[in-house]
Amino acid sequence: MEYKKELQRLIEDFKTNYLPSVSVDLVIFGFHDGQLKVLLLRWKGTEEWCLPGGRIRNDENLDDSAYRSLRERTGLREIFLQQFYTFGDVLRYKHIDQHETLRKLGLPEEAVHEFANRDVSVGYYALVEFENVVPTPDFFTDECRWWDINQVPTLLFDHNDMISLALKTLRRQLSYQPIGYSLLPDKFTMPDLQQLYETILGQSLDRRNFQKRMLGYGILERLEERKFGGAHKAPYLYRFDKEKYEKVLAEESLFVG
Amino acid sequence: MEYKKELQRLIEDFKTNYLPSVSVDLVIFGFHDGQLKVLLLRWKGTEEWCLPGGRIRNDENLDDSAYRSLRERTGLREIFLQQFYTFGDVLRYKHIDQHETLRKLGLPEEAVHEFANRDVSVGYYALVEFENVVPTPDFFTDECRWWDINQVPTLLFDHNDMISLALKTLRRQLSYQPIGYSLLPDKFTMPDLQQLYETILGQSLDRRNFQKRMLGYGILERLEERKFGGAHKAPYLYRFDKEKYEKVLAEESLFVG
DNA sequence: ACAAAAGTGTTCTTTGTACACCCATGT
DNA sequence: ACATGGGTGTACAAAGAACACTTTTGT
């Protein structure tokens, strides 16, 4: 059976080229239709969904490994990606026993034993531009697609918790630094940006105060162009000034300078 | 040789009972003499210093493993401990080649190979009451003592970076939630608390505004007692109201509720 | 009595929030 | 022409920063 053979090869590959006991999980946020979306994967032959993730190569930096996984699932590079928490509870497999889970996922018995070691998982979250993503399943999954953040089903492992914490971190981050660069298309209107904020925060904001604050960051460039086609007054288009944007981000960043 | 035998036993123990590829490192802050201190360990037979750390048992939660290591080095339990970042660069061993480091540390050749696998390390920081700590070296080290935060030498691995980031996180945390519970003795004066803040932040604060803010948290209880013996006016003593303190902390916590 | 630290309140500045009118566009 | 959303500015409230005088203690 082709699948089994491929699986065997994969297990071997993992054993020799990747770090045991550690993995990376990604909460990939996108924004579309006024809704915040998360990218999820469906396990082969089941109705079980989970977050995309990956393992760390022996010779690979942790961050690079997260970027690599992100690239493999979305086709995107150079986007906003940030570590938010490391999950290490023994019972990260809440709903059912882990061996059960793995069997349920259709892994043959010998593979179950290989994968059933408990992992510590480093959580990253990413903000990506919805339109540019080409959702791509991996070997273990046969579907990769966006889910509305409010309609995420019960996921495998502790992945629902991960999404909650990622969102919480994202919301906090929103309050002290700008966000939106990699979530919106190149040119966007102020109402677009506001809708993004409102969606992430789950509350509505005052239009005038919002605009004041955003312009106050000094990271937006107003274009001459306007966006016609809406049923009403044509709003101005804006673009991020990438240089200033990065500067503002860097000032408040947690990363080791 | 007794040491070699013990080392062999230890390596065996690690291989069977602990997760490979992952470790925990601790930045333990204490406060004494108006100075912020960090607890460091000196490797057996060398002048090389590093952070205390530990490994995760197969059946142990990540957080519990950090608590255990902390207890082993300080004798303390139930103190403030928080994950701040996970370090996973391949070159976490900046100064010299890792094999060199390990040999330099006096490990026999066979042990070098066992330990030379690259680890991902989860960083935690702790705030402890200086007076209560009994610094205790472990198997690999023959000294454990406090260092002034401004006089920390060049440490092994990426441990200087870890301290920097821990301090940065601590400073940020200070701005939106109270700190001090486990860093100060049970009863303390407002100037004591202020000095703690000034030391951590590395800047002086206005006495009146500081007091206003602290009392504003509603977590301090002023005692009738005062602290005599200083050369001047006797300041009041305060105590934290543990219950309210925990409540304020919980409101802003990042942890999964 | 005096030097040095501690207790206490008020003013000012800055930041954020609330709020209303006019204008442009597609139908 | 009109309904709808977009553009803009001002007044008020809250939070934070600046600041001075009186009191207490040991020497």
Coordinates of C-alpha atoms (C1' of nucleotides) in Angstrom, one line a residue:
Chain A
M1 CA 0.0 0.0 0.0
E2 CA 1.5 3.3 -1.1
Y3 CA 0.3 5.2 1.9
K4 CA 1.9 2.9 4.4
K5 CA 5.2 3.0 2.6
E6 CA 5.2 6.8 2.4
L7 CA 4.3 6.9 6.1
Q8 CA 7.1 4.7 7.0
R9 CA 9.5 6.9 5.0
L10 CA 8.1 9.9 6.8
I11 CA 8.6 8.4 10.2
E12 CA 12.2 7.5 9.4
D13 CA 12.7 11.1 8.1
F14 CA 11.4 12.5 11.4
K15 CA 13.5 10.3 13.5
T16 CA 16.7 11.2 11.7
N17 CA 16.3 14.8 10.7
Y18 CA 13.9 16.4 13.2
L19 CA 14.0 17.2 16.9
P20 CA 12.0 14.8 19.0
S21 CA 9.6 16.1 21.7
V22 CA 9.1 19.5 20.2
S23 CA 6.8 20.8 17.6
V24 CA 5.4 24.1 16.3
D25 CA 1.8 25.0 15.9
L26 CA 0.5 27.9 13.9
V27 CA -2.6 30.0 14.3
I28 CA -2.9 31.7 10.9
F29 CA -5.3 34.6 10.9
G30 CA -6.8 36.0 7.8
F31 CA -9.4 38.6 7.2
H32 CA -12.2 38.4 4.6
D33 CA -15.8 39.6 4.2
G34 CA -15.6 41.4 7.5
Q35 CA -14.8 38.2 9.3
L36 CA -11.7 37.0 11.0
K37 CA -10.6 33.6 9.7
V38 CA -8.3 30.8 10.9
L39 CA -6.7 28.3 8.6
L40 CA -7.4 24.7 9.7
L41 CA -6.6 21.2 8.4
R42 CA -8.8 18.1 8.2
W43 CA -7.1 14.8 8.9
K44 CA -7.2 12.2 6.2
G45 CA -10.4 10.3 6.1
T46 CA -11.9 11.9 9.2
E47 CA -14.0 14.9 10.1
E48 CA -11.4 16.0 12.7
W49 CA -9.9 19.4 12.3
C50 CA -6.7 20.9 13.8
L51 CA -4.2 23.7 13.5
P52 CA -1.4 23.5 11.0
G53 CA 2.0 22.8 12.5
G54 CA 5.3 21.3 11.9
R55 CA 8.5 20.0 13.3
I56 CA 12.0 21.5 13.7
R57 CA 14.9 20.2 11.7
N58 CA 18.0 19.4 13.6
D59 CA 19.9 22.2 12.0
E60 CA 17.0 24.7 11.8
N61 CA 16.3 27.7 14.0
L62 CA 12.9 27.6 15.8
D63 CA 11.6 30.7 14.0
D64 CA 12.7 29.4 10.6
S65 CA 10.8 26.2 11.2
A66 CA 7.7 28.2 11.9
Y67 CA 8.2 30.3 8.8
R68 CA 8.8 27.1 6.8
S69 CA 5.5 25.5 8.0
L70 CA 3.7 28.7 7.3
R71 CA 5.1 28.8 3.8
E72 CA 4.2 25.2 3.1
R73 CA 0.5 25.8 4.1
T74 CA -0.1 29.2 2.6
G75 CA 2.5 29.7 -0.1
L76 CA 3.4 33.0 1.6
R77 CA 6.7 34.3 2.9
E78 CA 7.8 37.4 4.6
I79 CA 4.7 37.9 6.6
F80 CA 4.0 38.7 10.2
L81 CA 4.7 35.8 12.5
Q82 CA 5.2 35.8 16.2
Q83 CA 5.7 33.3 18.9
F84 CA 3.1 33.7 21.6
Y85 CA 3.2 30.8 24.1
T86 CA 4.7 27.3 24.6
F87 CA 2.3 24.6 25.5
G88 CA 3.6 21.7 27.5
D89 CA 0.8 20.1 29.5
V90 CA 0.9 16.3 29.5
L91 CA -2.8 16.3 28.9
R92 CA -2.7 18.4 25.8
Y93 CA -5.0 15.8 24.4
K94 CA -8.1 16.6 26.2
H95 CA -11.0 15.0 24.5
I96 CA -9.7 11.4 24.2
D97 CA -6.7 9.4 24.9
Q98 CA -3.9 10.2 22.6
H99 CA -3.4 6.7 21.3
E100 CA -7.1 6.6 20.6
T101 CA -6.8 9.9 18.7
L102 CA -4.0 8.7 16.6
R103 CA -5.7 5.4 15.7
K104 CA -8.8 7.3 15.0
L105 CA -6.8 9.3 12.5
G106 CA -6.1 6.2 10.7
L107 CA -2.4 5.7 11.6
P108 CA -1.3 2.1 11.6
E109 CA -0.3 0.6 14.9
E110 CA 3.4 0.9 14.5
A111 CA 3.0 4.6 13.6
V112 CA 0.9 5.3 16.6
H113 CA 3.8 4.3 18.9
E114 CA 6.2 6.5 17.0
F115 CA 3.9 9.6 17.3
A116 CA 2.4 9.0 20.6
N117 CA 5.2 10.6 22.6
R118 CA 4.1 13.7 24.2
D119 CA 5.3 16.9 22.7
V120 CA 6.0 20.4 23.9
S121 CA 4.6 22.7 21.3
V122 CA 5.6 26.2 20.5
G123 CA 2.7 28.4 19.4
Y124 CA 3.1 31.1 16.8
Y125 CA 0.5 33.3 15.2
A126 CA 0.6 34.8 11.8
L127 CA -1.4 37.5 10.1
V128 CA -1.7 37.0 6.4
E129 CA -3.4 38.6 3.5
F130 CA -6.4 36.4 2.7
E131 CA -6.5 36.8 -1.0
N132 CA -2.9 35.7 -1.5
V133 CA -3.2 32.4 0.4
V134 CA -3.2 29.1 -1.4
P135 CA -4.3 26.7 1.3
T136 CA -2.4 23.5 1.0
P137 CA -3.0 20.3 2.9
D138 CA 0.0 18.1 4.0
F139 CA 0.6 14.4 4.1
F140 CA -1.7 13.8 7.0
T141 CA -4.6 15.9 5.9
D142 CA -6.8 16.1 2.9
E143 CA -8.3 19.5 3.3
C144 CA -7.0 22.9 4.2
R145 CA -9.4 25.8 4.4
W146 CA -10.4 28.9 6.2
W147 CA -12.8 28.9 9.1
D148 CA -14.7 31.8 10.5
I149 CA -13.2 32.4 13.9
N150 CA -16.6 32.2 15.5
Q151 CA -17.4 28.9 13.9
V152 CA -14.4 26.9 14.7
P153 CA -15.4 23.4 15.7
T154 CA -13.9 21.4 18.6
L155 CA -10.4 20.7 17.4
L156 CA -8.0 17.9 18.1
F157 CA -5.5 18.2 21.0
D158 CA -5.5 21.6 22.8
H159 CA -5.8 23.6 19.6
N160 CA -8.9 25.4 20.7
D161 CA -7.0 26.8 23.7
M162 CA -4.2 27.8 21.4
I163 CA -6.5 29.8 19.2
S164 CA -8.0 31.5 22.2
L165 CA -4.7 32.6 23.6
A166 CA -3.4 33.7 20.2
L167 CA -6.4 35.9 19.8
K168 CA -6.0 37.3 23.3
T169 CA -2.4 38.1 22.5
L170 CA -3.3 39.6 19.2
R171 CA -6.0 41.8 20.9
R172 CA -3.6 43.0 23.5
Q173 CA -1.0 43.7 20.9
L174 CA -3.5 45.8 19.0
S175 CA -3.7 48.2 21.9
Y176 CA -0.1 49.2 21.9
Q177 CA 1.1 48.8 18.3
P178 CA -0.3 49.0 14.8
I179 CA -1.5 45.9 13.0
G180 CA -2.8 45.4 9.6
Y181 CA 0.2 45.4 7.3
S182 CA 0.0 41.9 6.2
L183 CA -3.7 41.4 6.8
L184 CA -4.9 44.0 4.3
P185 CA -4.3 44.4 0.6
D186 CA -1.7 46.9 -0.5
K187 CA -4.2 49.8 -0.8
F188 CA -7.1 50.0 1.5
T189 CA -9.5 52.6 2.9
M190 CA -9.8 53.8 6.4
P191 CA -13.2 52.0 6.9
D192 CA -11.5 48.8 5.8
L193 CA -8.8 49.2 8.4
Q194 CA -11.4 50.1 11.0
Q195 CA -13.5 47.0 10.2
L196 CA -10.4 44.9 10.6
Y197 CA -9.8 46.3 14.1
E198 CA -13.4 46.0 15.0
T199 CA -13.5 42.4 13.9
I200 CA -10.4 41.4 15.8
L201 CA -11.5 43.2 19.0
G202 CA -15.1 42.1 18.6
Q203 CA -16.4 45.6 19.3
S204 CA -17.3 48.7 17.4
L205 CA -15.1 51.8 17.5
D206 CA -15.7 55.5 16.9
R207 CA -14.9 56.4 13.4
R208 CA -13.4 59.8 14.1
N209 CA -11.3 58.7 17.0
F210 CA -10.1 55.7 15.2
Q211 CA -8.9 57.8 12.3
K212 CA -7.1 60.2 14.6
R213 CA -5.3 57.4 16.3
M214 CA -4.2 55.6 13.1
L215 CA -2.9 58.8 11.6
G216 CA -1.2 59.5 14.8
Y217 CA 1.0 56.5 14.4
G218 CA 2.5 58.2 11.4
I219 CA 2.6 55.1 9.4
L220 CA -0.1 55.7 6.8
E221 CA 0.3 57.4 3.5
R222 CA -2.9 58.8 2.0
L223 CA -3.0 58.4 -1.8
E224 CA -4.7 60.7 -4.2
E225 CA -6.7 57.8 -5.5
R226 CA -10.1 57.0 -4.1
K227 CA -12.2 53.9 -4.1
F228 CA -15.3 54.3 -6.2
G229 CA -17.9 51.7 -6.8
G230 CA -19.3 51.6 -3.3
A231 CA -22.8 53.0 -3.2
H232 CA -21.8 56.2 -1.4
K233 CA -19.1 58.8 -1.0
A234 CA -15.8 57.5 -2.3
P235 CA -13.3 57.0 0.5
Y236 CA -9.6 57.8 0.2
L237 CA -7.1 54.9 -0.3
Y238 CA -4.2 54.5 2.1
R239 CA -1.0 52.6 2.0
F240 CA 1.3 51.6 4.8
D241 CA 4.7 53.3 4.9
K242 CA 6.6 50.1 5.4
E243 CA 9.7 51.8 6.8
K244 CA 7.9 53.8 9.5
Y245 CA 5.7 50.8 10.2
E246 CA 8.6 48.6 10.9
K247 CA 10.1 51.3 13.1
V248 CA 7.0 51.6 15.3
L249 CA 6.8 47.8 15.6
A250 CA 10.5 47.5 16.5
E251 CA 10.2 50.0 19.3
E252 CA 7.7 47.9 21.2
S253 CA 8.8 44.5 20.1
L254 CA 9.5 41.8 22.6
F255 CA 12.1 40.1 20.4
V256 CA 15.7 40.1 21.4
G257 CA 17.2 43.1 19.6
Chain B
M1 CA 35.9 7.5 39.8
E2 CA 32.7 8.4 41.6
Y3 CA 31.9 11.4 39.5
K4 CA 32.0 9.5 36.2
K5 CA 29.8 6.8 37.6
E6 CA 27.3 9.3 38.9
L7 CA 27.4 11.1 35.5
Q8 CA 26.7 7.8 33.7
R9 CA 23.7 7.2 35.9
L10 CA 22.5 10.7 35.3
I11 CA 22.7 10.3 31.5
E12 CA 20.8 7.1 31.7
D13 CA 18.2 8.7 33.8
F14 CA 17.8 11.6 31.3
K15 CA 17.5 9.2 28.4
T16 CA 14.7 7.2 30.0
N17 CA 12.8 9.6 32.1
Y18 CA 13.1 13.1 30.5
L19 CA 12.1 14.6 27.2
P20 CA 14.9 15.0 24.7
S21 CA 15.5 18.3 22.8
V22 CA 13.7 20.5 25.2
S23 CA 14.9 22.2 28.4
V24 CA 13.8 24.9 30.8
D25 CA 15.9 27.9 31.8
L26 CA 15.1 30.1 34.8
V27 CA 15.8 33.7 35.3
I28 CA 15.3 34.1 39.1
F29 CA 15.1 37.7 40.2
G30 CA 15.7 38.7 43.8
F31 CA 15.9 42.1 45.4
H32 CA 18.4 43.1 48.1
D33 CA 20.2 46.2 49.2
G34 CA 18.5 48.3 46.7
Q35 CA 19.8 46.1 43.9
L36 CA 18.1 43.7 41.5
K37 CA 19.8 40.3 41.7
V38 CA 19.8 37.2 39.5
L39 CA 20.7 33.7 40.6
L40 CA 23.5 32.1 38.7
L41 CA 25.4 28.8 38.8
R42 CA 29.1 28.1 38.3
W43 CA 30.1 25.0 36.4
K44 CA 32.1 22.4 38.3
G45 CA 35.8 23.3 38.1
T46 CA 35.5 26.3 35.9
E47 CA 34.9 30.0 36.1
E48 CA 31.9 29.8 33.7
W49 CA 28.5 30.9 34.9
C50 CA 25.0 30.2 33.6
L51 CA 21.3 30.3 34.4
P52 CA 19.7 27.5 36.4
G53 CA 17.6 25.2 34.4
G54 CA 16.2 21.8 34.1
R55 CA 14.6 19.2 32.0
I56 CA 11.0 18.0 31.7
R57 CA 10.0 14.6 32.9
N58 CA 8.1 12.4 30.5
D59 CA 5.0 12.6 32.6
E60 CA 5.4 16.2 33.9
N61 CA 3.7 19.4 32.8
L62 CA 6.0 22.0 31.4
D63 CA 5.0 24.5 34.1
D64 CA 5.5 21.9 36.8
S65 CA 9.0 21.2 35.6
A66 CA 9.8 24.9 35.9
Y67 CA 8.5 25.0 39.4
R68 CA 10.4 21.9 40.3
S69 CA 13.7 23.3 39.0
L70 CA 13.0 26.5 40.9
R71 CA 12.4 24.6 44.1
E72 CA 15.5 22.6 43.7
R73 CA 17.7 25.8 43.3
T74 CA 16.0 28.0 45.9
G75 CA 14.1 25.8 48.3
L76 CA 11.0 27.9 47.6
R77 CA 7.6 27.0 46.4
E78 CA 4.5 28.9 45.5
I79 CA 6.2 31.8 44.1
F80 CA 5.7 34.0 41.0
L81 CA 6.9 32.1 38.0
Q82 CA 6.0 33.0 34.4
Q83 CA 7.0 31.7 31.0
F84 CA 8.3 34.6 28.8
Y85 CA 9.9 33.2 25.6
T86 CA 11.1 30.0 24.0
F87 CA 14.6 30.1 22.6
G88 CA 15.3 27.9 19.6
D89 CA 18.2 29.2 17.6
V90 CA 20.7 26.6 16.5
L91 CA 23.4 28.9 17.5
R92 CA 22.3 29.4 21.1
Y93 CA 26.0 28.7 21.9
K94 CA 27.4 31.9 20.7
H95 CA 30.8 32.2 22.1
I96 CA 32.3 28.9 21.3
D97 CA 31.4 25.7 19.6
Q98 CA 29.1 23.7 21.8
H99 CA 31.3 20.6 21.9
E100 CA 34.1 22.8 23.0
T101 CA 31.9 24.3 25.7
L102 CA 31.0 20.9 27.0
R103 CA 34.6 19.6 27.1
K104 CA 35.6 22.8 28.7
L105 CA 33.0 22.1 31.4
G106 CA 34.9 18.9 32.1
L107 CA 32.4 16.4 30.7
P108 CA 34.1 13.2 29.6
E109 CA 34.0 12.5 25.8
E110 CA 31.0 10.1 25.9
A111 CA 29.0 12.6 27.9
V112 CA 29.7 15.3 25.4
H113 CA 28.0 13.3 22.7
E114 CA 25.0 12.7 24.8
F115 CA 24.5 16.4 25.7
A116 CA 25.6 18.0 22.5
N117 CA 22.2 17.7 20.9
R118 CA 20.8 21.1 20.3
D119 CA 17.9 22.0 22.6
V120 CA 15.0 24.2 22.4
S121 CA 14.7 26.0 25.7
V122 CA 11.6 27.5 27.4
G123 CA 12.5 30.5 29.4
Y124 CA 10.7 31.3 32.7
Y125 CA 11.3 34.1 35.1
A126 CA 10.6 34.1 38.8
L127 CA 10.4 36.7 41.4
V128 CA 11.5 35.5 44.8
E129 CA 12.1 36.9 48.3
F130 CA 15.8 37.2 48.6
E131 CA 16.0 36.5 52.3
N132 CA 14.2 33.2 52.0
V133 CA 16.4 31.7 49.3
V134 CA 18.9 28.9 50.0
P135 CA 20.9 28.9 46.8
T136 CA 21.7 25.3 46.0
P137 CA 24.1 24.1 43.2
D138 CA 23.2 20.9 41.3
F139 CA 25.3 18.0 40.0
F140 CA 27.0 20.0 37.3
T141 CA 27.9 23.1 39.3
D142 CA 29.7 23.8 42.5
E143 CA 28.4 27.2 43.3
C144 CA 25.1 28.9 43.2
R145 CA 24.9 32.6 44.2
W146 CA 23.2 35.9 43.6
W147 CA 24.7 38.4 41.1
D148 CA 23.9 42.0 40.8
I149 CA 21.9 42.5 37.6
N150 CA 24.4 45.1 36.4
Q151 CA 27.4 42.9 37.1
V152 CA 26.4 39.7 35.4
P153 CA 29.5 38.3 33.5
T154 CA 29.4 36.8 30.0
L155 CA 27.4 33.7 30.5
L156 CA 27.4 30.3 28.7
F157 CA 25.1 29.7 25.8
D158 CA 22.6 32.5 25.1
H159 CA 21.9 33.1 28.7
N160 CA 22.7 36.8 28.7
D161 CA 20.0 37.3 26.0
M162 CA 17.6 35.4 28.2
I163 CA 18.2 37.7 31.1
S164 CA 17.8 40.8 28.9
L165 CA 14.5 39.6 27.6
A166 CA 13.2 38.5 31.0
L167 CA 14.0 41.9 32.3
K168 CA 12.3 43.6 29.4
T169 CA 9.2 41.5 30.0
L170 CA 9.3 42.2 33.7
R171 CA 9.5 45.9 33.0
R172 CA 6.6 45.8 30.7
Q173 CA 4.5 43.8 33.1
L174 CA 5.2 46.3 35.8
S175 CA 3.4 49.0 33.8
Y176 CA 0.1 47.2 33.7
Q177 CA 0.0 45.1 36.8
P178 CA 1.3 45.1 40.4
I179 CA 4.5 43.3 41.2
G180 CA 6.2 42.8 44.5
Y181 CA 4.3 40.2 46.3
S182 CA 7.0 37.6 46.3
L183 CA 9.9 40.0 46.0
L184 CA 9.5 41.8 49.3
P185 CA 9.2 40.6 52.9
D186 CA 5.8 40.2 54.4
K187 CA 5.7 43.7 55.8
F188 CA 7.4 46.6 54.0
T189 CA 7.2 50.3 53.7
M190 CA 6.1 52.4 50.8
P191 CA 9.6 53.6 50.1
D192 CA 10.7 49.9 50.0
L193 CA 8.2 49.2 47.4
Q194 CA 9.1 52.3 45.4
Q195 CA 12.8 51.4 45.6
L196 CA 11.9 48.0 44.2
Y197 CA 10.1 49.6 41.2
E198 CA 12.9 52.1 40.6
T199 CA 15.4 49.3 40.6
I200 CA 13.6 47.2 38.2
L201 CA 12.8 50.1 35.9
G202 CA 16.2 51.7 36.3
Q203 CA 14.7 55.1 36.8
S204 CA 13.4 57.2 39.7
L205 CA 9.7 57.8 40.2
D206 CA 7.7 60.6 41.9
R207 CA 7.0 59.6 45.5
R208 CA 3.5 61.0 45.6
N209 CA 2.3 59.7 42.3
F210 CA 3.8 56.3 43.1
Q211 CA 1.9 56.1 46.3
K212 CA -1.3 57.2 44.7
R213 CA -1.0 54.5 42.0
M214 CA -0.1 51.7 44.4
L215 CA -3.0 52.5 46.7
G216 CA -5.2 52.7 43.6
Y217 CA -4.7 49.0 42.9
G218 CA -6.5 48.4 46.2
I219 CA -4.2 45.5 47.1
L220 CA -2.3 47.1 50.0
E221 CA -3.2 47.0 53.6
R222 CA -1.7 49.7 55.8
L223 CA -0.8 48.4 59.3
E224 CA -0.8 50.4 62.5
E225 CA 2.8 49.5 63.0
R226 CA 5.6 51.7 61.7
K227 CA 9.2 51.1 61.0
F228 CA 11.4 52.8 63.5
G229 CA 15.2 52.7 63.5
G230 CA 15.8 54.6 60.4
A231 CA 17.4 58.0 61.0
H232 CA 14.2 59.9 60.2
K233 CA 10.5 59.9 60.2
A234 CA 9.1 56.4 60.7
P235 CA 7.2 55.2 57.7
Y236 CA 4.1 53.0 57.9
L237 CA 4.3 49.4 57.2
Y238 CA 2.1 47.7 54.5
R239 CA 1.2 44.2 53.7
F240 CA -0.3 42.8 50.5
D241 CA -3.8 41.7 50.6
K242 CA -3.1 38.4 48.9
E243 CA -6.7 37.7 47.8
K244 CA -7.1 41.1 46.0
Y245 CA -3.6 40.9 44.7
E246 CA -4.3 37.6 43.0
K247 CA -7.5 39.0 41.6
V248 CA -5.8 41.9 40.0
L249 CA -3.1 39.7 38.5
A250 CA -5.7 37.2 37.1
E251 CA -7.6 39.9 35.3
E252 CA -4.6 40.8 33.1
S253 CA -3.0 37.4 32.9
L254 CA -2.0 35.9 29.6
F255 CA -2.6 32.4 30.7
V256 CA -5.3 30.3 29.3
G257 CA -8.3 30.8 31.7
Chain C
dA1 C1' 17.9 72.9 66.5
dC2 C1' 18.6 70.8 62.5
dA3 C1' 19.2 67.6 58.6
dA4 C1' 16.8 64.1 56.2
dA5 C1' 13.2 61.3 54.9
dA6 C1' 8.0 60.6 55.1
dG7 C1' 3.1 62.1 54.8
dT8 C1' -0.2 64.5 52.1
dG9 C1' -3.4 67.5 47.8
dT10 C1' -3.7 70.5 44.0
dT11 C1' -2.8 72.2 39.4
dC12 C1' -1.6 71.3 34.8
dT13 C1' -0.9 68.6 30.8
dT14 C1' -1.9 64.9 28.0
dT15 C1' -4.7 61.3 26.4
dG16 C1' -8.8 59.4 25.3
dT17 C1' -13.9 59.6 24.7
dA18 C1' -18.2 61.5 23.2
dC19 C1' -20.6 63.8 19.9
dA20 C1' -22.9 66.6 15.0
dC21 C1' -22.6 68.5 10.8
dC22 C1' -21.6 68.8 5.9
dC23 C1' -20.3 66.4 1.6
dA24 C1' -20.1 63.0 -2.2
dT25 C1' -21.8 59.1 -4.5
dG26 C1' -25.0 55.5 -6.7
dT27 C1' -29.6 54.4 -7.1
Chain D
dA1 C1' -33.9 63.9 -4.7
dC2 C1' -32.4 61.1 -1.3
dA3 C1' -30.4 57.5 1.4
dT4 C1' -26.1 56.1 3.0
dG5 C1' -21.7 56.2 4.2
dG6 C1' -17.4 59.2 4.4
dG7 C1' -14.8 63.4 5.7
dT8 C1' -13.8 66.6 9.4
dG9 C1' -13.3 69.4 14.5
dT10 C1' -14.5 70.6 19.1
dA11 C1' -15.8 70.1 23.9
dC12 C1' -15.6 67.2 28.0
dA13 C1' -13.7 63.6 31.0
dA14 C1' -10.1 60.8 32.8
dA15 C1' -5.5 59.6 33.6
dG16 C1' -0.9 60.8 34.3
dA17 C1' 2.9 64.2 35.3
dA18 C1' 4.7 68.0 37.9
dC19 C1' 5.2 70.1 42.0
dA20 C1' 5.7 72.3 47.8
dC21 C1' 4.9 72.4 52.4
dT22 C1' 4.4 70.3 56.8
dT23 C1' 5.6 66.5 60.1
dT24 C1' 8.5 63.3 62.4
dT25 C1' 12.6 61.2 63.8
dG26 C1' 17.7 60.5 65.2
dT27 C1' 21.7 62.9 65.9

